[in-house]
Each structure stands twice: as structure tokens, then as C-alpha cells.
Amino acid sequence: MTSDIQAIGLDIGTSRVRCVIGEPAPDGRMNIVGVGEAESKGLRRGVVTSTEAVAESIRKAVGEAERQSGLEIESAVVNLSGEHLRGENKNGVVAVAGAEKEITDEDIERAIDSASALTLTPGWEIVSRLPQEFIVDGQDGITEPVGMNGSRLEALVHIVTSPSAARQNLVKAVTRAGIDVDQLILEPLAAAESVLTDEDKEYGCAVVNIGSEITSLMIFGRGAVQHTAVFPFGGMLFTKDLATGLRVSIPEANKIKHNWGCVATFLLDHEEREEVIEIVPFGRAETRGLSKEILCDIMQPRAVELMQHVARETVAAKAQISGGVFLTGGGAMVRGLPEIAEQVFDAPTRVGFLEASYVGGLADEIQGPHWAVASGLALISMRNQLRDGSGNGKSSAKRVAEWLGNFRDKFR
Ligand SMILES: Nc1ncnc2c1ncn2[C@@H]1O[C@H](COP(=O)(O)OP(=O)(O)OP(=O)(O)O)[C@@H](O)[C@H]1O
Ligand SMILES: [Mg+2]
């Protein structure tokens, strides 16, 4: 280890727990030095239902990453998920005081506080406050208002709320595994951190993280989060369809999906359509044949239906996603899903891989959309620590930019 900074991302999912340990590289990227993965138990649709079972899965994943890196982990940046997360856009206005009427940090805090003055359902809380832009005396599109002159400051903020118990039980499970929670980050925000560039966020794009039982959508535009939505379905739905349709067990259905599953018939050439695979019916020892075309016929309508649900949300949000759709999460690995999503969304679509300019080291070990959240969390952990440890001898413009970065982190 050449750095004091340990960047640690812990992705606690319904089917897998993943841990990524990184350290800052001299070229500005994050060198991956350890990764760990374990089967997850004790969650339902991204929410903890048994803290001890989740703690045990965390210990396994973290232990593996520790052994690989030779490091001991004390704290981590962790994902926050769950079907109840709700996002909404709010605005808050404050008057700027003082002789020069120069906008200060406190004015921004006040404006954001004013935007977050919601009437919450009992038992709910704000889990994320993401500033979108500021408007100073009617001029919009301002991202860094500190030091500007003006008398009226308006903040546009994307606010995400969730039941408090979901966060409390998650923190309890992580703490029980002997790890402190540095920060909780919304799952799709973490995925976006590792696959999107600043340009993607600027032009407008959608991240669709397809997990096992949860799919989350986050829409970016003008460099900020514009919309968040969570759907109570994921890759497990294909497994259940196959188990029912083919009369096979859940593990067998999962194996069929992983090895031969495809959701776009047009990707199969004549030969592949005719190809027959051997499957084991439930409770039987002998196998039976299944053509790949029939397998595809079972999966395709479900893929279209799921993507239509998500696409309808982007339409309802009046989102501009000309920068494309990025599919992350293990569910994005189903063959043909990007092609189906591209048709349904009517926008360029691809599987979101780790942005090469962000990571090095053991990056090859985590090349896949299922690692997007864990590596995004580690990147956030590294960037936070680099920012916290800097500040001396910098130009004032740079300090303001860093401060605003810190400020944004504070409200993630
Ligand atoms: N190669 C593959 N082909 C098809 N599906 C896959 C593949 N690999 C993983 N999956 C599916 O991805 C899903 C798990 O994705 P992921 O690991 O992102 O979920 P999770 O984070 O554990 O769950 P959640 O985010 O819902 O809490 C499972 O349904 C799994 O079957
Ligand atoms: Mg997940």
C-alpha cells in the first residue's frame, strides 16, 4: 500500500454482497487492490430483514477483499437501496444579506434547507439532497454561486426520501459486521459514479441498475440528478418465469438463464434457434431437451415488459436522455437486454462498464455491470478522502470548486 487513503466500497445487494478496496494512483485513477464477493442472505428487495444474516454475508465479502489486499477494513461507503425510495425536485428561495450582497456558504445552506422543508410521512426521512443548480437574481444554470453578487438566491434540489427504518437496519447490519459506515449513497448514484463521464451527465442520460429484486432508475441532465425511481423487480423475475414455464427448480432456472438465456430472438441465427440444451425438470434425475428459441420466447416478453415500465417513467418525467441509457447491475448481463432496451427507450443503450479513465490495478477482476455499484462506492470514498485531505496552497477558485464538491457530498 503506497497511500494512506483506503477507498472502500461495500455494495449490499439482495443476491450478492460485494466489496472493492482501492487506493489513489499517481495518474488520478483508483488502483483496485482487493475485491470480495459473497452470497447475500437476509435482504428482501434491497431492504434488510435480518441484520445478523446480512452481517455474516458482509464479513465474508469483506474478509475476501481484506485477504487479497492485505489490509484491514474499518469503515466503508455503503449503498442505500429499497423499493420505497422516492425522488422529487424542490426549490427554495432566500434573500442574500450583507453590504456587498455576496453569496456565502451559509446562504447556500439556507437555500437548500428551504428547498428541503417537506412534510414527511411519519417514519420517513430525507436520505439525499442533491443540488441541481442555483438561480441568482433570475439568472439560472449557476453551479457555483459562492462569491457571486446578488440579492435573491434560489436553489433547485433533487430530494430523495425513504423510510428511516431501512437506513437504520442497514447501518445496524454493517456495524454488526465490525465496519463503520462512512457514508450512505443511493445505489444508482454509485453506479453512475463508475460508468458515466461528466459529458454524459451534462447531455442527459439514464442509468438503469437492474439487480436481483430491485431496478433503480436515475436520470441525469445539466450535470445533475433530475429524477430517481425504483421498481420492485429485477433479474430474479426471469428466473421465476423459467422455473414456472419449464417446471424446473429455482437453481436450475438460474443456471439456464446464466448459461443460455437470451431475451432477443433476432440475435439468434438459424443454427442457434435449432440448438437444443439439456435441462433437469423439477424432482427428476433424467434431463429433457429445450430449444434455445423456446427459451428466448419465454424470456423476451418479460424483458420488453420490464423495460417498458422503466421507459414509461422517463417519459412521465419528461426526461431528455439523448446521451443514452446505461444498464448496470447483474440483471444487465442477460443476453439481448441492451438491444431490447434500445428499442423500447428509443435511445442509444449500452451495458455500463467501469469507465477506463477511473480505475487501474485489478480493474480486470471487476469488469462487468454487476460491479458498477461497488466500484462507484469505492470511487466516492476515494474522492471524498482526497478532497478532505487537500485545500492548502490552492487557488481560491479551486478551493471554491472543492468546497462545492464537499457540499454536494454532504447532501448525497
Ligand atoms: N451472466 C448473467 N446472465 C444473466 N443474469 C445474470 C448474470 N449474472 C448475474 N445475473 C443476474 O443478476 C441479478 C443479480 O444482480 P446484482 O448482483 O446486481 O443484484 P443485487 O445487487 O444482489 O440485488 P439488488 O440490487 O436487487 O438488491 C440476479 O438476478 C442474477 O441472476
Ligand atoms: Mg444491487
JSON list of N, CA, C and O and ligand atoms in Angstrom, two decimals, residues 11-16 18 45-46 81 187 209-214 234-236 239 254 257-258 329-331 333-334 370, ligand 1:
[
{"chain": "A", "resi": 11, "resn": "ASP", "atom": "N", "xyz": [-21.14, -2.91, -1.45]},
{"chain": "A", "resi": 11, "resn": "ASP", "atom": "CA", "xyz": [-22.45, -2.97, -2.11]},
{"chain": "A", "resi": 11, "resn": "ASP", "atom": "C", "xyz": [-23.23, -4.15, -1.52]},
{"chain": "A", "resi": 11, "resn": "ASP", "atom": "O", "xyz": [-22.89, -5.30, -1.74]},
{"chain": "A", "resi": 12, "resn": "ILE", "atom": "N", "xyz": [-24.26, -3.81, -0.76]},
{"chain": "A", "resi": 12, "resn": "ILE", "atom": "CA", "xyz": [-25.05, -4.85, -0.11]},
{"chain": "A", "resi": 12, "resn": "ILE", "atom": "C", "xyz": [-26.32, -5.06, -0.94]},
{"chain": "A", "resi": 12, "resn": "ILE", "atom": "O", "xyz": [-27.24, -4.23, -0.91]},
{"chain": "A", "resi": 13, "resn": "GLY", "atom": "N", "xyz": [-26.33, -6.14, -1.70]},
{"chain": "A", "resi": 13, "resn": "GLY", "atom": "CA", "xyz": [-27.46, -6.40, -2.59]},
{"chain": "A", "resi": 13, "resn": "GLY", "atom": "C", "xyz": [-28.30, -7.55, -2.10]},
{"chain": "A", "resi": 13, "resn": "GLY", "atom": "O", "xyz": [-27.92, -8.27, -1.16]},
{"chain": "A", "resi": 14, "resn": "THR", "atom": "N", "xyz": [-29.45, -7.76, -2.74]},
{"chain": "A", "resi": 14, "resn": "THR", "atom": "CA", "xyz": [-30.35, -8.82, -2.33]},
{"chain": "A", "resi": 14, "resn": "THR", "atom": "C", "xyz": [-29.76, -10.20, -2.64]},
{"chain": "A", "resi": 14, "resn": "THR", "atom": "O", "xyz": [-30.03, -11.16, -1.93]},
{"chain": "A", "resi": 15, "resn": "SER", "atom": "N", "xyz": [-28.95, -10.29, -3.72]},
{"chain": "A", "resi": 15, "resn": "SER", "atom": "CA", "xyz": [-28.40, -11.60, -4.05]},
{"chain": "A", "resi": 15, "resn": "SER", "atom": "C", "xyz": [-26.91, -11.71, -3.73]},
{"chain": "A", "resi": 15, "resn": "SER", "atom": "O", "xyz": [-26.42, -12.79, -3.44]},
{"chain": "A", "resi": 16, "resn": "ARG", "atom": "N", "xyz": [-26.17, -10.61, -3.80]},
{"chain": "A", "resi": 16, "resn": "ARG", "atom": "CA", "xyz": [-24.73, -10.64, -3.56]},
{"chain": "A", "resi": 16, "resn": "ARG", "atom": "C", "xyz": [-24.29, -9.44, -2.73]},
{"chain": "A", "resi": 16, "resn": "ARG", "atom": "O", "xyz": [-24.85, -8.36, -2.86]},
{"chain": "A", "resi": 18, "resn": "ARG", "atom": "N", "xyz": [-20.82, -7.21, -2.29]},
{"chain": "A", "resi": 18, "resn": "ARG", "atom": "CA", "xyz": [-19.54, -7.03, -2.97]},
{"chain": "A", "resi": 18, "resn": "ARG", "atom": "C", "xyz": [-18.74, -5.94, -2.30]},
{"chain": "A", "resi": 18, "resn": "ARG", "atom": "O", "xyz": [-19.30, -4.91, -1.88]},
{"chain": "A", "resi": 45, "resn": "ARG", "atom": "N", "xyz": [-35.87, -7.33, -1.46]},
{"chain": "A", "resi": 45, "resn": "ARG", "atom": "CA", "xyz": [-35.95, -6.15, -2.32]},
{"chain": "A", "resi": 45, "resn": "ARG", "atom": "C", "xyz": [-35.06, -5.01, -1.82]},
{"chain": "A", "resi": 45, "resn": "ARG", "atom": "O", "xyz": [-35.49, -3.87, -1.65]},
{"chain": "A", "resi": 46, "resn": "GLY", "atom": "N", "xyz": [-33.81, -5.36, -1.50]},
{"chain": "A", "resi": 46, "resn": "GLY", "atom": "CA", "xyz": [-32.82, -4.35, -1.13]},
{"chain": "A", "resi": 46, "resn": "GLY", "atom": "C", "xyz": [-32.90, -3.87, 0.29]},
{"chain": "A", "resi": 46, "resn": "GLY", "atom": "O", "xyz": [-32.10, -3.05, 0.72]},
{"chain": "A", "resi": 81, "resn": "SER", "atom": "N", "xyz": [-30.53, 1.27, -0.79]},
{"chain": "A", "resi": 81, "resn": "SER", "atom": "CA", "xyz": [-31.45, 0.82, -1.83]},
{"chain": "A", "resi": 81, "resn": "SER", "atom": "C", "xyz": [-32.85, 0.64, -1.24]},
{"chain": "A", "resi": 81, "resn": "SER", "atom": "O", "xyz": [-33.11, 1.09, -0.13]},
{"chain": "A", "resi": 187, "resn": "GLU", "atom": "N", "xyz": [-28.04, 3.70, -4.47]},
{"chain": "A", "resi": 187, "resn": "GLU", "atom": "CA", "xyz": [-27.45, 2.68, -5.35]},
{"chain": "A", "resi": 187, "resn": "GLU", "atom": "C", "xyz": [-27.22, 3.16, -6.79]},
{"chain": "A", "resi": 187, "resn": "GLU", "atom": "O", "xyz": [-26.12, 3.02, -7.32]},
{"chain": "A", "resi": 209, "resn": "ASN", "atom": "N", "xyz": [-30.15, 0.51, -13.13]},
{"chain": "A", "resi": 209, "resn": "ASN", "atom": "CA", "xyz": [-29.42, -0.54, -12.41]},
{"chain": "A", "resi": 209, "resn": "ASN", "atom": "C", "xyz": [-30.38, -1.70, -12.13]},
{"chain": "A", "resi": 209, "resn": "ASN", "atom": "O", "xyz": [-31.32, -1.56, -11.33]},
{"chain": "A", "resi": 210, "resn": "ILE", "atom": "N", "xyz": [-30.12, -2.82, -12.82]},
{"chain": "A", "resi": 210, "resn": "ILE", "atom": "CA", "xyz": [-31.03, -3.97, -12.68]},
{"chain": "A", "resi": 210, "resn": "ILE", "atom": "C", "xyz": [-30.38, -4.98, -11.74]},
{"chain": "A", "resi": 210, "resn": "ILE", "atom": "O", "xyz": [-29.40, -5.65, -12.09]},
{"chain": "A", "resi": 211, "resn": "GLY", "atom": "N", "xyz": [-30.91, -5.06, -10.53]},
{"chain": "A", "resi": 211, "resn": "GLY", "atom": "CA", "xyz": [-30.37, -6.01, -9.54]},
{"chain": "A", "resi": 211, "resn": "GLY", "atom": "C", "xyz": [-31.12, -7.32, -9.59]},
{"chain": "A", "resi": 211, "resn": "GLY", "atom": "O", "xyz": [-31.64, -7.72, -10.64]},
{"chain": "A", "resi": 212, "resn": "SER", "atom": "N", "xyz": [-31.21, -7.95, -8.44]},
{"chain": "A", "resi": 212, "resn": "SER", "atom": "CA", "xyz": [-31.90, -9.22, -8.38]},
{"chain": "A", "resi": 212, "resn": "SER", "atom": "C", "xyz": [-33.41, -9.00, -8.19]},
{"chain": "A", "resi": 212, "resn": "SER", "atom": "O", "xyz": [-34.24, -9.56, -8.91]},
{"chain": "A", "resi": 213, "resn": "GLU", "atom": "N", "xyz": [-33.76, -8.13, -7.22]},
{"chain": "A", "resi": 213, "resn": "GLU", "atom": "CA", "xyz": [-35.18, -7.89, -6.95]},
{"chain": "A", "resi": 213, "resn": "GLU", "atom": "C", "xyz": [-35.57, -6.43, -7.08]},
{"chain": "A", "resi": 213, "resn": "GLU", "atom": "O", "xyz": [-36.71, -6.06, -6.84]},
{"chain": "A", "resi": 214, "resn": "ILE", "atom": "N", "xyz": [-34.57, -5.59, -7.39]},
{"chain": "A", "resi": 214, "resn": "ILE", "atom": "CA", "xyz": [-34.82, -4.15, -7.47]},
{"chain": "A", "resi": 214, "resn": "ILE", "atom": "C", "xyz": [-34.19, -3.60, -8.75]},
{"chain": "A", "resi": 214, "resn": "ILE", "atom": "O", "xyz": [-33.07, -3.95, -9.10]},
{"chain": "A", "resi": 234, "resn": "GLY", "atom": "N", "xyz": [-36.40, -7.32, -10.75]},
{"chain": "A", "resi": 234, "resn": "GLY", "atom": "CA", "xyz": [-35.03, -7.39, -11.25]},
{"chain": "A", "resi": 234, "resn": "GLY", "atom": "C", "xyz": [-34.82, -8.71, -11.96]},
{"chain": "A", "resi": 234, "resn": "GLY", "atom": "O", "xyz": [-35.80, -9.36, -12.39]},
{"chain": "A", "resi": 235, "resn": "GLY", "atom": "N", "xyz": [-33.58, -9.13, -12.06]},
{"chain": "A", "resi": 235, "resn": "GLY", "atom": "CA", "xyz": [-33.25, -10.35, -12.81]},
{"chain": "A", "resi": 235, "resn": "GLY", "atom": "C", "xyz": [-33.93, -11.60, -12.29]},
{"chain": "A", "resi": 235, "resn": "GLY", "atom": "O", "xyz": [-34.12, -12.57, -13.03]},
{"chain": "A", "resi": 236, "resn": "MET", "atom": "N", "xyz": [-34.32, -11.59, -11.02]},
{"chain": "A", "resi": 236, "resn": "MET", "atom": "CA", "xyz": [-34.96, -12.76, -10.41]},
{"chain": "A", "resi": 236, "resn": "MET", "atom": "C", "xyz": [-36.28, -13.11, -11.11]},
{"chain": "A", "resi": 236, "resn": "MET", "atom": "O", "xyz": [-36.70, -14.28, -11.11]},
{"chain": "A", "resi": 239, "resn": "THR", "atom": "N", "xyz": [-35.77, -15.62, -13.70]},
{"chain": "A", "resi": 239, "resn": "THR", "atom": "CA", "xyz": [-35.54, -16.94, -13.09]},
{"chain": "A", "resi": 239, "resn": "THR", "atom": "C", "xyz": [-36.87, -17.57, -12.71]},
{"chain": "A", "resi": 239, "resn": "THR", "atom": "O", "xyz": [-37.12, -18.75, -12.99]},
{"chain": "A", "resi": 254, "resn": "ASN", "atom": "N", "xyz": [-31.99, -20.60, -12.72]},
{"chain": "A", "resi": 254, "resn": "ASN", "atom": "CA", "xyz": [-30.92, -19.60, -12.69]},
{"chain": "A", "resi": 254, "resn": "ASN", "atom": "C", "xyz": [-29.77, -20.02, -13.60]},
{"chain": "A", "resi": 254, "resn": "ASN", "atom": "O", "xyz": [-29.21, -19.21, -14.33]},
{"chain": "A", "resi": 257, "resn": "LYS", "atom": "N", "xyz": [-30.74, -19.55, -17.18]},
{"chain": "A", "resi": 257, "resn": "LYS", "atom": "CA", "xyz": [-30.71, -18.12, -17.53]},
{"chain": "A", "resi": 257, "resn": "LYS", "atom": "C", "xyz": [-29.26, -17.65, -17.75]},
{"chain": "A", "resi": 257, "resn": "LYS", "atom": "O", "xyz": [-28.96, -16.99, -18.74]},
{"chain": "A", "resi": 258, "resn": "HIS", "atom": "N", "xyz": [-28.39, -17.99, -16.82]},
{"chain": "A", "resi": 258, "resn": "HIS", "atom": "CA", "xyz": [-27.00, -17.53, -16.91]},
{"chain": "A", "resi": 258, "resn": "HIS", "atom": "C", "xyz": [-26.27, -18.12, -18.12]},
{"chain": "A", "resi": 258, "resn": "HIS", "atom": "O", "xyz": [-25.52, -17.42, -18.79]},
{"chain": "A", "resi": 329, "resn": "GLY", "atom": "N", "xyz": [-25.73, -3.38, -13.04]},
{"chain": "A", "resi": 329, "resn": "GLY", "atom": "CA", "xyz": [-26.31, -4.42, -12.19]},
{"chain": "A", "resi": 329, "resn": "GLY", "atom": "C", "xyz": [-26.21, -5.77, -12.90]},
{"chain": "A", "resi": 329, "resn": "GLY", "atom": "O", "xyz": [-26.08, -5.84, -14.13]},
{"chain": "A", "resi": 330, "resn": "GLY", "atom": "N", "xyz": [-26.29, -6.85, -12.12]},
{"chain": "A", "resi": 330, "resn": "GLY", "atom": "CA", "xyz": [-26.15, -8.19, -12.69]},
{"chain": "A", "resi": 330, "resn": "GLY", "atom": "C", "xyz": [-27.22, -8.50, -13.72]},
{"chain": "A", "resi": 330, "resn": "GLY", "atom": "O", "xyz": [-26.98, -9.21, -14.70]},
{"chain": "A", "resi": 331, "resn": "GLY", "atom": "N", "xyz": [-28.41, -7.93, -13.53]},
{"chain": "A", "resi": 331, "resn": "GLY", "atom": "CA", "xyz": [-29.51, -8.17, -14.46]},
{"chain": "A", "resi": 331, "resn": "GLY", "atom": "C", "xyz": [-29.22, -7.67, -15.86]},
{"chain": "A", "resi": 331, "resn": "GLY", "atom": "O", "xyz": [-29.84, -8.11, -16.84]},
{"chain": "A", "resi": 333, "resn": "MET", "atom": "N", "xyz": [-26.73, -8.30, -17.49]},
{"chain": "A", "resi": 333, "resn": "MET", "atom": "CA", "xyz": [-25.91, -9.27, -18.23]},
{"chain": "A", "resi": 333, "resn": "MET", "atom": "C", "xyz": [-26.72, -10.27, -19.03]},
{"chain": "A", "resi": 333, "resn": "MET", "atom": "O", "xyz": [-26.17, -11.12, -19.72]},
{"chain": "A", "resi": 334, "resn": "VAL", "atom": "N", "xyz": [-28.04, -10.18, -18.94]},
{"chain": "A", "resi": 334, "resn": "VAL", "atom": "CA", "xyz": [-28.87, -11.09, -19.74]},
{"chain": "A", "resi": 334, "resn": "VAL", "atom": "C", "xyz": [-28.64, -10.75, -21.22]},
{"chain": "A", "resi": 334, "resn": "VAL", "atom": "O", "xyz": [-28.77, -9.59, -21.62]},
{"chain": "A", "resi": 370, "resn": "HIS", "atom": "N", "xyz": [-22.23, -5.83, -12.99]},
{"chain": "A", "resi": 370, "resn": "HIS", "atom": "CA", "xyz": [-22.59, -6.21, -11.62]},
{"chain": "A", "resi": 370, "resn": "HIS", "atom": "C", "xyz": [-21.64, -5.59, -10.59]},
{"chain": "A", "resi": 370, "resn": "HIS", "atom": "O", "xyz": [-21.94, -5.59, -9.40]},
{"chain": "B", "resi": 1, "resn": "LIG", "atom": "N1", "xyz": [-24.42, -13.80, -16.60]},
{"chain": "B", "resi": 1, "resn": "LIG", "atom": "C1", "xyz": [-25.65, -13.48, -16.22]},
{"chain": "B", "resi": 1, "resn": "LIG", "atom": "N2", "xyz": [-26.69, -13.60, -17.05]},
{"chain": "B", "resi": 1, "resn": "LIG", "atom": "C2", "xyz": [-27.93, -13.28, -16.68]},
{"chain": "B", "resi": 1, "resn": "LIG", "atom": "N3", "xyz": [-28.26, -12.81, -15.45]},
{"chain": "B", "resi": 1, "resn": "LIG", "atom": "C3", "xyz": [-27.26, -12.66, -14.58]},
{"chain": "B", "resi": 1, "resn": "LIG", "atom": "C4", "xyz": [-25.91, -12.97, -14.89]},
{"chain": "B", "resi": 1, "resn": "LIG", "atom": "N4", "xyz": [-25.15, -12.71, -13.81]},
{"chain": "B", "resi": 1, "resn": "LIG", "atom": "C5", "xyz": [-26.00, -12.27, -12.85]},
{"chain": "B", "resi": 1, "resn": "LIG", "atom": "N5", "xyz": [-27.26, -12.23, -13.30]},
{"chain": "B", "resi": 1, "resn": "LIG", "atom": "C6", "xyz": [-28.46, -11.86, -12.56]},
{"chain": "B", "resi": 1, "resn": "LIG", "atom": "O1", "xyz": [-28.27, -10.59, -11.96]},
{"chain": "B", "resi": 1, "resn": "LIG", "atom": "C7", "xyz": [-29.07, -10.50, -10.77]},
{"chain": "B", "resi": 1, "resn": "LIG", "atom": "C8", "xyz": [-28.21, -10.01, -9.62]},
{"chain": "B", "resi": 1, "resn": "LIG", "atom": "O2", "xyz": [-27.70, -8.75, -9.91]},
{"chain": "B", "resi": 1, "resn": "LIG", "atom": "P1", "xyz": [-26.95, -7.91, -8.78]},
{"chain": "B", "resi": 1, "resn": "LIG", "atom": "O3", "xyz": [-25.84, -8.72, -8.26]},
{"chain": "B", "resi": 1, "resn": "LIG", "atom": "O4", "xyz": [-26.66, -6.58, -9.36]},
{"chain": "B", "resi": 1, "resn": "LIG", "atom": "O5", "xyz": [-28.13, -7.83, -7.71]},
{"chain": "B", "resi": 1, "resn": "LIG", "atom": "P2", "xyz": [-28.08, -7.43, -6.17]},
{"chain": "B", "resi": 1, "resn": "LIG", "atom": "O6", "xyz": [-27.32, -6.16, -6.04]},
{"chain": "B", "resi": 1, "resn": "LIG", "atom": "O7", "xyz": [-27.63, -8.58, -5.37]},
{"chain": "B", "resi": 1, "resn": "LIG", "atom": "O8", "xyz": [-29.64, -7.21, -5.88]},
{"chain": "B", "resi": 1, "resn": "LIG", "atom": "P3", "xyz": [-30.49, -5.86, -5.65]},
{"chain": "B", "resi": 1, "resn": "LIG", "atom": "O9", "xyz": [-29.76, -4.73, -6.30]},
{"chain": "B", "resi": 1, "resn": "LIG", "atom": "O10", "xyz": [-31.80, -6.17, -6.29]},
{"chain": "B", "resi": 1, "resn": "LIG", "atom": "O11", "xyz": [-30.61, -5.72, -4.18]},
{"chain": "B", "resi": 1, "resn": "LIG", "atom": "C9", "xyz": [-29.59, -11.90, -10.50]},
{"chain": "B", "resi": 1, "resn": "LIG", "atom": "O12", "xyz": [-30.95, -11.97, -10.90]},
{"chain": "B", "resi": 1, "resn": "LIG", "atom": "C10", "xyz": [-28.72, -12.78, -11.38]},
{"chain": "B", "resi": 1, "resn": "LIG", "atom": "O13", "xyz": [-29.37, -13.96, -11.78]}
]
